[in-house]
Amino acid sequence: MFTVGLTGGIGSGKSAAAARFRHHGVNVVDADLAARVVVQPGRPALVAIAEHFGAGVMQADGSLDRAALRKLVFDHPEERRWLEQLTHPLIREEIISSLAASASTHTAPYAILESPLLIETSQSELVQRVCVVDIPEALQLQRASARDANSVEQIRNIMAAQLPRAERCAKADDILDNSGSLEFLNAQVDALHQKYVQLATQT
Ligand SMILES: CC(C)(COP(=O)(O)OP(=O)(O)OC[C@H]1O[C@@H](n2cnc3c(N)ncnc32)[C@H](O)[C@@H]1O)[C@@H](O)C(=O)NCCC(=O)NCCS
Ligand SMILES: Nc1ncnc2c1ncn2[C@@H]1O[C@H](COP(=O)(O)OP(=O)(O)OP(=O)(O)O)[C@@H](O)[C@H]1O
């Protein structure tokens, strides 16, 4: 199925844009959700993480302590790279099966892959088009820190692990400007939806 990659840095508004695409009956596969599935209790990746990082990243019930691991990997880039080499191939496989599983259950003729690291990883090979949700970095920091328990410093570290704004926008086929209201964003998504329906039915 024709698939559009929806990307943007932390706090840019990917989830907000995805919600509007879903409103039009589009199947949205979420890479952050896939990343949670591959480290669920019972999965080999969780065992490998516990062995590598120790009991400090595990909760008493045997699930991953995400806040502890987040602090570790965004303070130490080499540990982040270790985690990525383990999980990114698994996340990619999980995304491929989610895209395939729900292909026939949605009304729109195209699907969306929502991912913060679409351009940074080989996930970009899974899409025919790239749509970037774009906001200035100061607003990104402001919205992400208003939403999350993460410190401003941690959000800065996460942003540093992602593509800079200009490089991301340079890879975009389409750009959603989310520096205004949600209504402004939704109106742009509505227009893109029409365009994607056309593109998907032409190909
Ligand atoms: C470090 C972890 C455990 C922190 O979990 P937590 O629940 O706090 O955050 P969550 O997974 O919801 O991610 C929040 C945001 O952080 C950013 N982010 C997450 N991982 C990365 C990464 N490796 N590089 C850059 N940014 C990242 C994204 O913008 C994401 O939307 C988790 O992010 C993780 O396992 N990351 C590695 C897998 C990955 O790269 N996921 C990104 C989607 S492919
Ligand atoms: N146009 C907007 N106006 C005001 N607040 C907004 C707007 N768009 C999104 N937000 C808020 O900004 C925060 C980040 O938005 P959202 O969760 O959609 O971003 P995201 O790109 O999915 O982030 P992440 O990569 O961290 O999952 C949320 O609290 C959301 O409610």
PDB file of C-alpha atoms and ligand atoms in Angstrom:
ATOM      1  CA  MET A   1       0.000   0.000   0.000  1.00  0.00           C
ATOM      2  CA  PHE A   2       1.110   3.571  -0.686  1.00  0.00           C
ATOM      3  CA  THR A   3       2.674   4.688   2.614  1.00  0.00           C
ATOM      4  CA  VAL A   4       3.563   8.183   3.768  1.00  0.00           C
ATOM      5  CA  GLY A   5       6.174   8.681   6.479  1.00  0.00           C
ATOM      6  CA  LEU A   6       5.174  11.292   9.057  1.00  0.00           C
ATOM      7  CA  THR A   7       8.166  12.587  10.955  1.00  0.00           C
ATOM      8  CA  GLY A   8       9.395  15.467  13.082  1.00  0.00           C
ATOM      9  CA  GLY A   9      11.450  16.005  16.205  1.00  0.00           C
ATOM     10  CA  ILE A  10      10.297  15.387  19.771  1.00  0.00           C
ATOM     11  CA  GLY A  11       7.247  17.519  20.587  1.00  0.00           C
ATOM     12  CA  SER A  12       6.793  18.782  17.015  1.00  0.00           C
ATOM     13  CA  GLY A  13       3.181  17.577  16.773  1.00  0.00           C
ATOM     14  CA  LYS A  14       3.393  14.195  14.991  1.00  0.00           C
ATOM     15  CA  SER A  15       0.725  12.692  17.261  1.00  0.00           C
ATOM     16  CA  ALA A  16      -1.541  15.693  16.743  1.00  0.00           C
ATOM     17  CA  ALA A  17      -1.180  15.415  12.939  1.00  0.00           C
ATOM     18  CA  ALA A  18      -1.600  11.613  13.101  1.00  0.00           C
ATOM     19  CA  ALA A  19      -4.877  12.027  15.023  1.00  0.00           C
ATOM     20  CA  ARG A  20      -6.235  14.165  12.185  1.00  0.00           C
ATOM     21  CA  PHE A  21      -5.141  11.625   9.536  1.00  0.00           C
ATOM     22  CA  ARG A  22      -6.895   8.894  11.590  1.00  0.00           C
ATOM     23  CA  HIS A  23     -10.038  11.055  11.601  1.00  0.00           C
ATOM     24  CA  HIS A  24     -10.018  10.578   7.789  1.00  0.00           C
ATOM     25  CA  GLY A  25      -9.889   6.761   8.182  1.00  0.00           C
ATOM     26  CA  VAL A  26      -6.143   6.460   7.571  1.00  0.00           C
ATOM     27  CA  ASN A  27      -4.254   3.562   9.167  1.00  0.00           C
ATOM     28  CA  VAL A  28      -1.422   5.126  11.202  1.00  0.00           C
ATOM     29  CA  VAL A  29       1.368   2.822  12.393  1.00  0.00           C
ATOM     30  CA  ASP A  30       3.324   4.375  15.277  1.00  0.00           C
ATOM     31  CA  ALA A  31       7.075   3.606  15.537  1.00  0.00           C
ATOM     32  CA  ASP A  32       7.165   4.614  19.233  1.00  0.00           C
ATOM     33  CA  LEU A  33       4.492   1.985  19.899  1.00  0.00           C
ATOM     34  CA  ALA A  34       6.470  -0.624  17.924  1.00  0.00           C
ATOM     35  CA  ALA A  35       9.500   0.316  20.066  1.00  0.00           C
ATOM     36  CA  ARG A  36       7.480  -0.546  23.190  1.00  0.00           C
ATOM     37  CA  VAL A  37       6.246  -3.872  21.805  1.00  0.00           C
ATOM     38  CA  VAL A  38       9.751  -5.201  21.089  1.00  0.00           C
ATOM     39  CA  VAL A  39      10.869  -4.727  24.723  1.00  0.00           C
ATOM     40  CA  GLN A  40       7.789  -6.189  26.401  1.00  0.00           C
ATOM     41  CA  PRO A  41       8.394  -8.803  29.142  1.00  0.00           C
ATOM     42  CA  GLY A  42       9.165 -12.166  27.538  1.00  0.00           C
ATOM     43  CA  ARG A  43      10.897 -10.616  24.516  1.00  0.00           C
ATOM     44  CA  PRO A  44      14.599 -11.488  24.015  1.00  0.00           C
ATOM     45  CA  ALA A  45      15.480  -7.782  23.633  1.00  0.00           C
ATOM     46  CA  LEU A  46      14.380  -7.088  27.202  1.00  0.00           C
ATOM     47  CA  VAL A  47      16.662  -9.854  28.499  1.00  0.00           C
ATOM     48  CA  ALA A  48      19.580  -8.381  26.539  1.00  0.00           C
ATOM     49  CA  ILE A  49      18.838  -4.878  27.918  1.00  0.00           C
ATOM     50  CA  ALA A  50      18.707  -6.173  31.519  1.00  0.00           C
ATOM     51  CA  GLU A  51      22.021  -8.015  30.998  1.00  0.00           C
ATOM     52  CA  HIS A  52      23.731  -4.992  29.473  1.00  0.00           C
ATOM     53  CA  PHE A  53      22.415  -2.184  31.718  1.00  0.00           C
ATOM     54  CA  GLY A  54      21.742  -4.129  34.929  1.00  0.00           C
ATOM     55  CA  ALA A  55      18.832  -4.305  37.368  1.00  0.00           C
ATOM     56  CA  GLY A  56      18.654  -0.493  37.607  1.00  0.00           C
ATOM     57  CA  VAL A  57      16.661  -0.328  34.350  1.00  0.00           C
ATOM     58  CA  MET A  58      14.109  -2.952  35.436  1.00  0.00           C
ATOM     59  CA  GLN A  59      10.954  -2.483  37.481  1.00  0.00           C
ATOM     60  CA  ALA A  60       9.924  -4.872  40.277  1.00  0.00           C
ATOM     61  CA  ASP A  61       7.251  -6.441  38.017  1.00  0.00           C
ATOM     62  CA  GLY A  62       9.842  -7.405  35.365  1.00  0.00           C
ATOM     63  CA  SER A  63       8.994  -4.649  32.893  1.00  0.00           C
ATOM     64  CA  LEU A  64      11.398  -2.003  31.585  1.00  0.00           C
ATOM     65  CA  ASP A  65      11.931   1.122  33.695  1.00  0.00           C
ATOM     66  CA  ARG A  66      11.688   3.478  30.725  1.00  0.00           C
ATOM     67  CA  ALA A  67      12.531   6.637  32.691  1.00  0.00           C
ATOM     68  CA  ALA A  68      15.735   5.056  34.042  1.00  0.00           C
ATOM     69  CA  LEU A  69      16.793   3.827  30.586  1.00  0.00           C
ATOM     70  CA  ARG A  70      15.896   7.179  29.011  1.00  0.00           C
ATOM     71  CA  LYS A  71      18.194   9.022  31.423  1.00  0.00           C
ATOM     72  CA  LEU A  72      21.010   6.550  30.811  1.00  0.00           C
ATOM     73  CA  VAL A  73      20.901   6.552  27.021  1.00  0.00           C
ATOM     74  CA  PHE A  74      20.378  10.264  26.449  1.00  0.00           C
ATOM     75  CA  ASP A  75      23.213  11.122  28.865  1.00  0.00           C
ATOM     76  CA  HIS A  76      25.546   8.599  27.149  1.00  0.00           C
ATOM     77  CA  PRO A  77      25.431   8.545  23.305  1.00  0.00           C
ATOM     78  CA  GLU A  78      27.438   5.285  23.086  1.00  0.00           C
ATOM     79  CA  GLU A  79      24.817   3.539  25.249  1.00  0.00           C
ATOM     80  CA  ARG A  80      22.072   4.970  23.041  1.00  0.00           C
ATOM     81  CA  ARG A  81      23.828   3.498  20.008  1.00  0.00           C
ATOM     82  CA  TRP A  82      24.059   0.114  21.759  1.00  0.00           C
ATOM     83  CA  LEU A  83      20.300   0.210  22.443  1.00  0.00           C
ATOM     84  CA  GLU A  84      19.566   1.247  18.843  1.00  0.00           C
ATOM     85  CA  GLN A  85      21.650  -1.537  17.268  1.00  0.00           C
ATOM     86  CA  LEU A  86      19.627  -3.985  19.346  1.00  0.00           C
ATOM     87  CA  THR A  87      16.133  -2.554  18.889  1.00  0.00           C
ATOM     88  CA  HIS A  88      16.030  -0.795  15.507  1.00  0.00           C
ATOM     89  CA  PRO A  89      16.016  -3.985  13.376  1.00  0.00           C
ATOM     90  CA  LEU A  90      13.252  -5.397  15.634  1.00  0.00           C
ATOM     91  CA  ILE A  91      11.260  -2.149  15.473  1.00  0.00           C
ATOM     92  CA  ARG A  92      11.500  -2.220  11.666  1.00  0.00           C
ATOM     93  CA  GLU A  93      10.102  -5.785  11.559  1.00  0.00           C
ATOM     94  CA  GLU A  94       7.307  -4.850  13.973  1.00  0.00           C
ATOM     95  CA  ILE A  95       6.408  -1.850  11.768  1.00  0.00           C
ATOM     96  CA  ILE A  96       6.349  -4.034   8.634  1.00  0.00           C
ATOM     97  CA  SER A  97       3.944  -6.514  10.240  1.00  0.00           C
ATOM     98  CA  SER A  98       1.703  -3.734  11.636  1.00  0.00           C
ATOM     99  CA  LEU A  99       1.506  -2.103   8.193  1.00  0.00           C
ATOM    100  CA  ALA A 100       0.608  -5.460   6.636  1.00  0.00           C
ATOM    101  CA  ALA A 101      -1.819  -6.567   9.384  1.00  0.00           C
ATOM    102  CA  SER A 102      -4.108  -3.581   9.235  1.00  0.00           C
ATOM    103  CA  ALA A 103      -3.883  -2.887   5.485  1.00  0.00           C
ATOM    104  CA  SER A 104      -7.423  -4.069   4.808  1.00  0.00           C
ATOM    105  CA  THR A 105      -9.156  -2.665   7.908  1.00  0.00           C
ATOM    106  CA  HIS A 106      -9.073   1.037   7.044  1.00  0.00           C
ATOM    107  CA  THR A 107     -11.030   3.101   4.581  1.00  0.00           C
ATOM    108  CA  ALA A 108      -8.263   5.314   3.153  1.00  0.00           C
ATOM    109  CA  PRO A 109      -6.208   4.082   0.164  1.00  0.00           C
ATOM    110  CA  TYR A 110      -2.886   4.894   1.852  1.00  0.00           C
ATOM    111  CA  ALA A 111      -1.233   4.345   5.247  1.00  0.00           C
ATOM    112  CA  ILE A 112       0.954   6.494   7.470  1.00  0.00           C
ATOM    113  CA  LEU A 113       4.115   5.512   9.308  1.00  0.00           C
ATOM    114  CA  GLU A 114       4.557   7.965  12.195  1.00  0.00           C
ATOM    115  CA  SER A 115       8.166   7.934  13.379  1.00  0.00           C
ATOM    116  CA  PRO A 116      10.549  10.387  15.064  1.00  0.00           C
ATOM    117  CA  LEU A 117      13.504   8.632  13.389  1.00  0.00           C
ATOM    118  CA  LEU A 118      12.086   7.986   9.927  1.00  0.00           C
ATOM    119  CA  ILE A 119      14.870   9.803   8.031  1.00  0.00           C
ATOM    120  CA  GLU A 120      17.607   8.838  10.523  1.00  0.00           C
ATOM    121  CA  THR A 121      16.981   5.077  10.013  1.00  0.00           C
ATOM    122  CA  SER A 122      16.208   2.603   7.241  1.00  0.00           C
ATOM    123  CA  GLN A 123      12.514   3.072   8.067  1.00  0.00           C
ATOM    124  CA  SER A 124      12.590   5.606   5.235  1.00  0.00           C
ATOM    125  CA  GLU A 125      12.792   2.627   2.823  1.00  0.00           C
ATOM    126  CA  LEU A 126       9.271   1.642   3.933  1.00  0.00           C
ATOM    127  CA  VAL A 127       7.610   4.830   2.628  1.00  0.00           C
ATOM    128  CA  GLN A 128       7.035   6.414  -0.756  1.00  0.00           C
ATOM    129  CA  ARG A 129       6.784   9.961   0.550  1.00  0.00           C
ATOM    130  CA  VAL A 130       8.018  11.984   3.539  1.00  0.00           C
ATOM    131  CA  CYS A 131       5.885  14.500   5.421  1.00  0.00           C
ATOM    132  CA  VAL A 132       7.653  16.603   8.068  1.00  0.00           C
ATOM    133  CA  VAL A 133       5.847  18.284  10.966  1.00  0.00           C
ATOM    134  CA  ASP A 134       7.913  21.421  11.450  1.00  0.00           C
ATOM    135  CA  ILE A 135       8.188  23.899  14.329  1.00  0.00           C
ATOM    136  CA  PRO A 136      11.003  26.191  15.486  1.00  0.00           C
ATOM    137  CA  GLU A 137      13.342  24.492  17.958  1.00  0.00           C
ATOM    138  CA  ALA A 138      12.464  26.901  20.804  1.00  0.00           C
ATOM    139  CA  LEU A 139       8.775  25.979  20.474  1.00  0.00           C
ATOM    140  CA  GLN A 140       9.692  22.279  20.287  1.00  0.00           C
ATOM    141  CA  LEU A 141      11.525  22.596  23.612  1.00  0.00           C
ATOM    142  CA  GLN A 142       8.647  24.543  25.141  1.00  0.00           C
ATOM    143  CA  ARG A 143       5.900  22.097  24.061  1.00  0.00           C
ATOM    144  CA  ALA A 144       7.899  18.961  24.847  1.00  0.00           C
ATOM    145  CA  SER A 145       8.824  20.153  28.339  1.00  0.00           C
ATOM    146  CA  ALA A 146       5.273  21.315  29.106  1.00  0.00           C
ATOM    147  CA  ARG A 147       4.039  17.811  28.249  1.00  0.00           C
ATOM    148  CA  ASP A 148       6.702  15.482  29.683  1.00  0.00           C
ATOM    149  CA  ALA A 149       8.247  14.924  33.082  1.00  0.00           C
ATOM    150  CA  ASN A 150      11.644  15.204  31.322  1.00  0.00           C
ATOM    151  CA  SER A 151      13.937  18.063  32.227  1.00  0.00           C
ATOM    152  CA  VAL A 152      14.716  20.744  29.655  1.00  0.00           C
ATOM    153  CA  GLU A 153      18.290  19.443  29.618  1.00  0.00           C
ATOM    154  CA  GLN A 154      17.095  15.920  28.796  1.00  0.00           C
ATOM    155  CA  ILE A 155      14.891  17.214  25.986  1.00  0.00           C
ATOM    156  CA  ARG A 156      17.883  19.119  24.603  1.00  0.00           C
ATOM    157  CA  ASN A 157      19.878  15.852  24.672  1.00  0.00           C
ATOM    158  CA  ILE A 158      17.077  14.030  22.845  1.00  0.00           C
ATOM    159  CA  MET A 159      16.915  16.809  20.242  1.00  0.00           C
ATOM    160  CA  ALA A 160      20.697  16.534  19.792  1.00  0.00           C
ATOM    161  CA  ALA A 161      20.238  12.819  18.979  1.00  0.00           C
ATOM    162  CA  GLN A 162      17.809  13.705  16.169  1.00  0.00           C
ATOM    163  CA  LEU A 163      18.355  15.422  12.831  1.00  0.00           C
ATOM    164  CA  PRO A 164      18.670  19.217  12.935  1.00  0.00           C
ATOM    165  CA  ARG A 165      15.551  21.034  11.701  1.00  0.00           C
ATOM    166  CA  ALA A 166      17.055  22.242   8.393  1.00  0.00           C
ATOM    167  CA  GLU A 167      18.328  18.770   7.428  1.00  0.00           C
ATOM    168  CA  ARG A 168      14.972  17.193   8.216  1.00  0.00           C
ATOM    169  CA  CYS A 169      13.066  19.787   6.188  1.00  0.00           C
ATOM    170  CA  ALA A 170      15.465  19.324   3.273  1.00  0.00           C
ATOM    171  CA  LYS A 171      14.344  15.664   3.051  1.00  0.00           C
ATOM    172  CA  ALA A 172      10.627  16.489   3.102  1.00  0.00           C
ATOM    173  CA  ASP A 173       8.233  16.048   0.194  1.00  0.00           C
ATOM    174  CA  ASP A 174       5.584  17.900   2.219  1.00  0.00           C
ATOM    175  CA  ILE A 175       5.834  20.133   5.283  1.00  0.00           C
ATOM    176  CA  LEU A 176       3.157  20.691   7.937  1.00  0.00           C
ATOM    177  CA  ASP A 177       3.742  23.997   9.734  1.00  0.00           C
ATOM    178  CA  ASN A 178       2.684  23.396  13.370  1.00  0.00           C
ATOM    179  CA  SER A 179       3.791  26.737  14.783  1.00  0.00           C
ATOM    180  CA  GLY A 180       0.189  27.946  14.971  1.00  0.00           C
ATOM    181  CA  SER A 181      -3.064  26.579  16.395  1.00  0.00           C
ATOM    182  CA  LEU A 182      -4.335  23.006  16.128  1.00  0.00           C
ATOM    183  CA  GLU A 183      -7.010  24.293  13.727  1.00  0.00           C
ATOM    184  CA  PHE A 184      -4.239  25.611  11.466  1.00  0.00           C
ATOM    185  CA  LEU A 185      -2.508  22.200  11.596  1.00  0.00           C
ATOM    186  CA  ASN A 186      -5.743  20.278  10.953  1.00  0.00           C
ATOM    187  CA  ALA A 187      -6.573  22.390   7.888  1.00  0.00           C
ATOM    188  CA  GLN A 188      -3.149  21.561   6.394  1.00  0.00           C
ATOM    189  CA  VAL A 189      -3.633  17.842   7.160  1.00  0.00           C
ATOM    190  CA  ASP A 190      -7.067  17.917   5.480  1.00  0.00           C
ATOM    191  CA  ALA A 191      -5.504  19.325   2.299  1.00  0.00           C
ATOM    192  CA  LEU A 192      -2.634  16.803   2.339  1.00  0.00           C
ATOM    193  CA  HIS A 193      -5.107  13.959   2.864  1.00  0.00           C
ATOM    194  CA  GLN A 194      -6.841  14.885  -0.401  1.00  0.00           C
ATOM    195  CA  LYS A 195      -3.452  14.988  -2.141  1.00  0.00           C
ATOM    196  CA  TYR A 196      -2.416  11.570  -0.742  1.00  0.00           C
ATOM    197  CA  VAL A 197      -5.725   9.970  -1.760  1.00  0.00           C
ATOM    198  CA  GLN A 198      -5.061  11.190  -5.301  1.00  0.00           C
ATOM    199  CA  LEU A 199      -1.440  10.024  -5.307  1.00  0.00           C
ATOM    200  CA  ALA A 200      -2.388   6.611  -3.859  1.00  0.00           C
ATOM    201  CA  THR A 201      -5.113   5.980  -6.401  1.00  0.00           C
ATOM    202  CA  GLN A 202      -2.900   7.056  -9.341  1.00  0.00           C
ATOM    203  CA  THR A 203      -0.108   4.599  -8.464  1.00  0.00           C
TER     204      THR A 203
HETATM  205  C1  LIG B   1      14.946   5.248  25.743  1.00  0.00           C
HETATM  206  C2  LIG B   1      13.493   4.826  25.854  1.00  0.00           C
HETATM  207  C3  LIG B   1      13.341   3.524  26.659  1.00  0.00           C
HETATM  208  C4  LIG B   1      12.719   5.953  26.599  1.00  0.00           C
HETATM  209  O1  LIG B   1      11.362   5.619  26.651  1.00  0.00           O
HETATM  210  P1  LIG B   1      10.224   6.740  26.905  1.00  0.00           P
HETATM  211  O2  LIG B   1       8.948   5.993  27.180  1.00  0.00           O
HETATM  212  O3  LIG B   1      10.704   7.679  27.952  1.00  0.00           O
HETATM  213  O4  LIG B   1      10.121   7.561  25.566  1.00  0.00           O
HETATM  214  P2  LIG B   1       9.451   7.160  24.144  1.00  0.00           P
HETATM  215  O5  LIG B   1       9.910   5.812  23.720  1.00  0.00           O
HETATM  216  O6  LIG B   1       7.996   7.408  24.205  1.00  0.00           O
HETATM  217  O7  LIG B   1      10.167   8.202  23.177  1.00  0.00           O
HETATM  218  C5  LIG B   1       9.863   9.593  23.293  1.00  0.00           C
HETATM  219  C6  LIG B   1      10.565  10.361  22.215  1.00  0.00           C
HETATM  220  O8  LIG B   1      11.980  10.321  22.410  1.00  0.00           O
HETATM  221  C7  LIG B   1      12.627  10.382  21.154  1.00  0.00           C
HETATM  222  N1  LIG B   1      13.512   9.189  20.985  1.00  0.00           N
HETATM  223  C8  LIG B   1      13.328   7.916  21.451  1.00  0.00           C
HETATM  224  N2  LIG B   1      14.365   7.134  21.123  1.00  0.00           N
HETATM  225  C9  LIG B   1      15.227   7.917  20.433  1.00  0.00           C
HETATM  226  C10 LIG B   1      16.500   7.702  19.834  1.00  0.00           C
HETATM  227  N3  LIG B   1      17.073   6.499  19.871  1.00  0.00           N
HETATM  228  N4  LIG B   1      17.091   8.759  19.221  1.00  0.00           N
HETATM  229  C11 LIG B   1      16.526   9.974  19.173  1.00  0.00           C
HETATM  230  N5  LIG B   1      15.333  10.247  19.735  1.00  0.00           N
HETATM  231  C12 LIG B   1      14.689   9.227  20.341  1.00  0.00           C
HETATM  232  C13 LIG B   1      11.512  10.395  20.100  1.00  0.00           C
HETATM  233  O9  LIG B   1      11.208  11.720  19.746  1.00  0.00           O
HETATM  234  C14 LIG B   1      10.348   9.796  20.838  1.00  0.00           C
HETATM  235  O10 LIG B   1       9.100  10.204  20.286  1.00  0.00           O
HETATM  236  C15 LIG B   1      12.869   4.624  24.428  1.00  0.00           C
HETATM  237  O11 LIG B   1      12.742   5.856  23.784  1.00  0.00           O
HETATM  238  C16 LIG B   1      13.660   3.686  23.530  1.00  0.00           C
HETATM  239  O12 LIG B   1      13.622   2.476  23.727  1.00  0.00           O
HETATM  240  N6  LIG B   1      14.386   4.241  22.533  1.00  0.00           N
HETATM  241  C17 LIG B   1      15.155   3.419  21.601  1.00  0.00           C
HETATM  242  C18 LIG B   1      14.286   2.957  20.468  1.00  0.00           C
HETATM  243  C19 LIG B   1      14.019   4.090  19.502  1.00  0.00           C
HETATM  244  O13 LIG B   1      14.932   4.549  18.814  1.00  0.00           O
HETATM  245  N7  LIG B   1      12.766   4.558  19.467  1.00  0.00           N
HETATM  246  C20 LIG B   1      12.373   5.657  18.603  1.00  0.00           C
HETATM  247  C21 LIG B   1      11.361   5.206  17.560  1.00  0.00           C
HETATM  248  S1  LIG B   1      12.098   4.200  16.320  1.00  0.00           S
HETATM  249  N1  LIG B   2      -0.683  23.444  17.318  1.00  0.00           N
HETATM  250  C1  LIG B   2      -0.491  23.211  18.614  1.00  0.00           C
HETATM  251  N2  LIG B   2      -0.735  24.177  19.522  1.00  0.00           N
HETATM  252  C2  LIG B   2      -0.510  23.976  20.846  1.00  0.00           C
HETATM  253  N3  LIG B   2      -0.053  22.819  21.373  1.00  0.00           N
HETATM  254  C3  LIG B   2       0.208  21.815  20.505  1.00  0.00           C
HETATM  255  C4  LIG B   2       0.003  21.948  19.095  1.00  0.00           C
HETATM  256  N4  LIG B   2       0.346  20.781  18.488  1.00  0.00           N
HETATM  257  C5  LIG B   2       0.747  19.947  19.471  1.00  0.00           C
HETATM  258  N5  LIG B   2       0.669  20.558  20.678  1.00  0.00           N
HETATM  259  C6  LIG B   2       1.039  19.992  21.996  1.00  0.00           C
HETATM  260  O1  LIG B   2       2.453  19.862  21.984  1.00  0.00           O
HETATM  261  C7  LIG B   2       2.852  18.633  22.604  1.00  0.00           C
HETATM  262  C8  LIG B   2       3.621  17.792  21.563  1.00  0.00           C
HETATM  263  O2  LIG B   2       2.729  17.389  20.529  1.00  0.00           O
HETATM  264  P1  LIG B   2       2.673  15.866  20.029  1.00  0.00           P
HETATM  265  O3  LIG B   2       2.575  14.934  21.199  1.00  0.00           O
HETATM  266  O4  LIG B   2       1.630  15.770  18.968  1.00  0.00           O
HETATM  267  O5  LIG B   2       4.145  15.783  19.400  1.00  0.00           O
HETATM  268  P2  LIG B   2       4.966  14.538  18.876  1.00  0.00           P
HETATM  269  O6  LIG B   2       5.744  15.015  17.706  1.00  0.00           O
HETATM  270  O7  LIG B   2       4.047  13.373  18.685  1.00  0.00           O
HETATM  271  O8  LIG B   2       5.959  14.270  20.075  1.00  0.00           O
HETATM  272  P3  LIG B   2       6.841  12.959  20.470  1.00  0.00           P
HETATM  273  O9  LIG B   2       7.865  12.739  19.426  1.00  0.00           O
HETATM  274  O10 LIG B   2       7.448  13.361  21.740  1.00  0.00           O
HETATM  275  O11 LIG B   2       5.872  11.823  20.633  1.00  0.00           O
HETATM  276  C9  LIG B   2       1.562  17.962  23.104  1.00  0.00           C
HETATM  277  O12 LIG B   2       1.370  18.296  24.452  1.00  0.00           O
HETATM  278  C10 LIG B   2       0.482  18.591  22.225  1.00  0.00           C
HETATM  279  O13 LIG B   2      -0.767  18.621  22.871  1.00  0.00           O
END
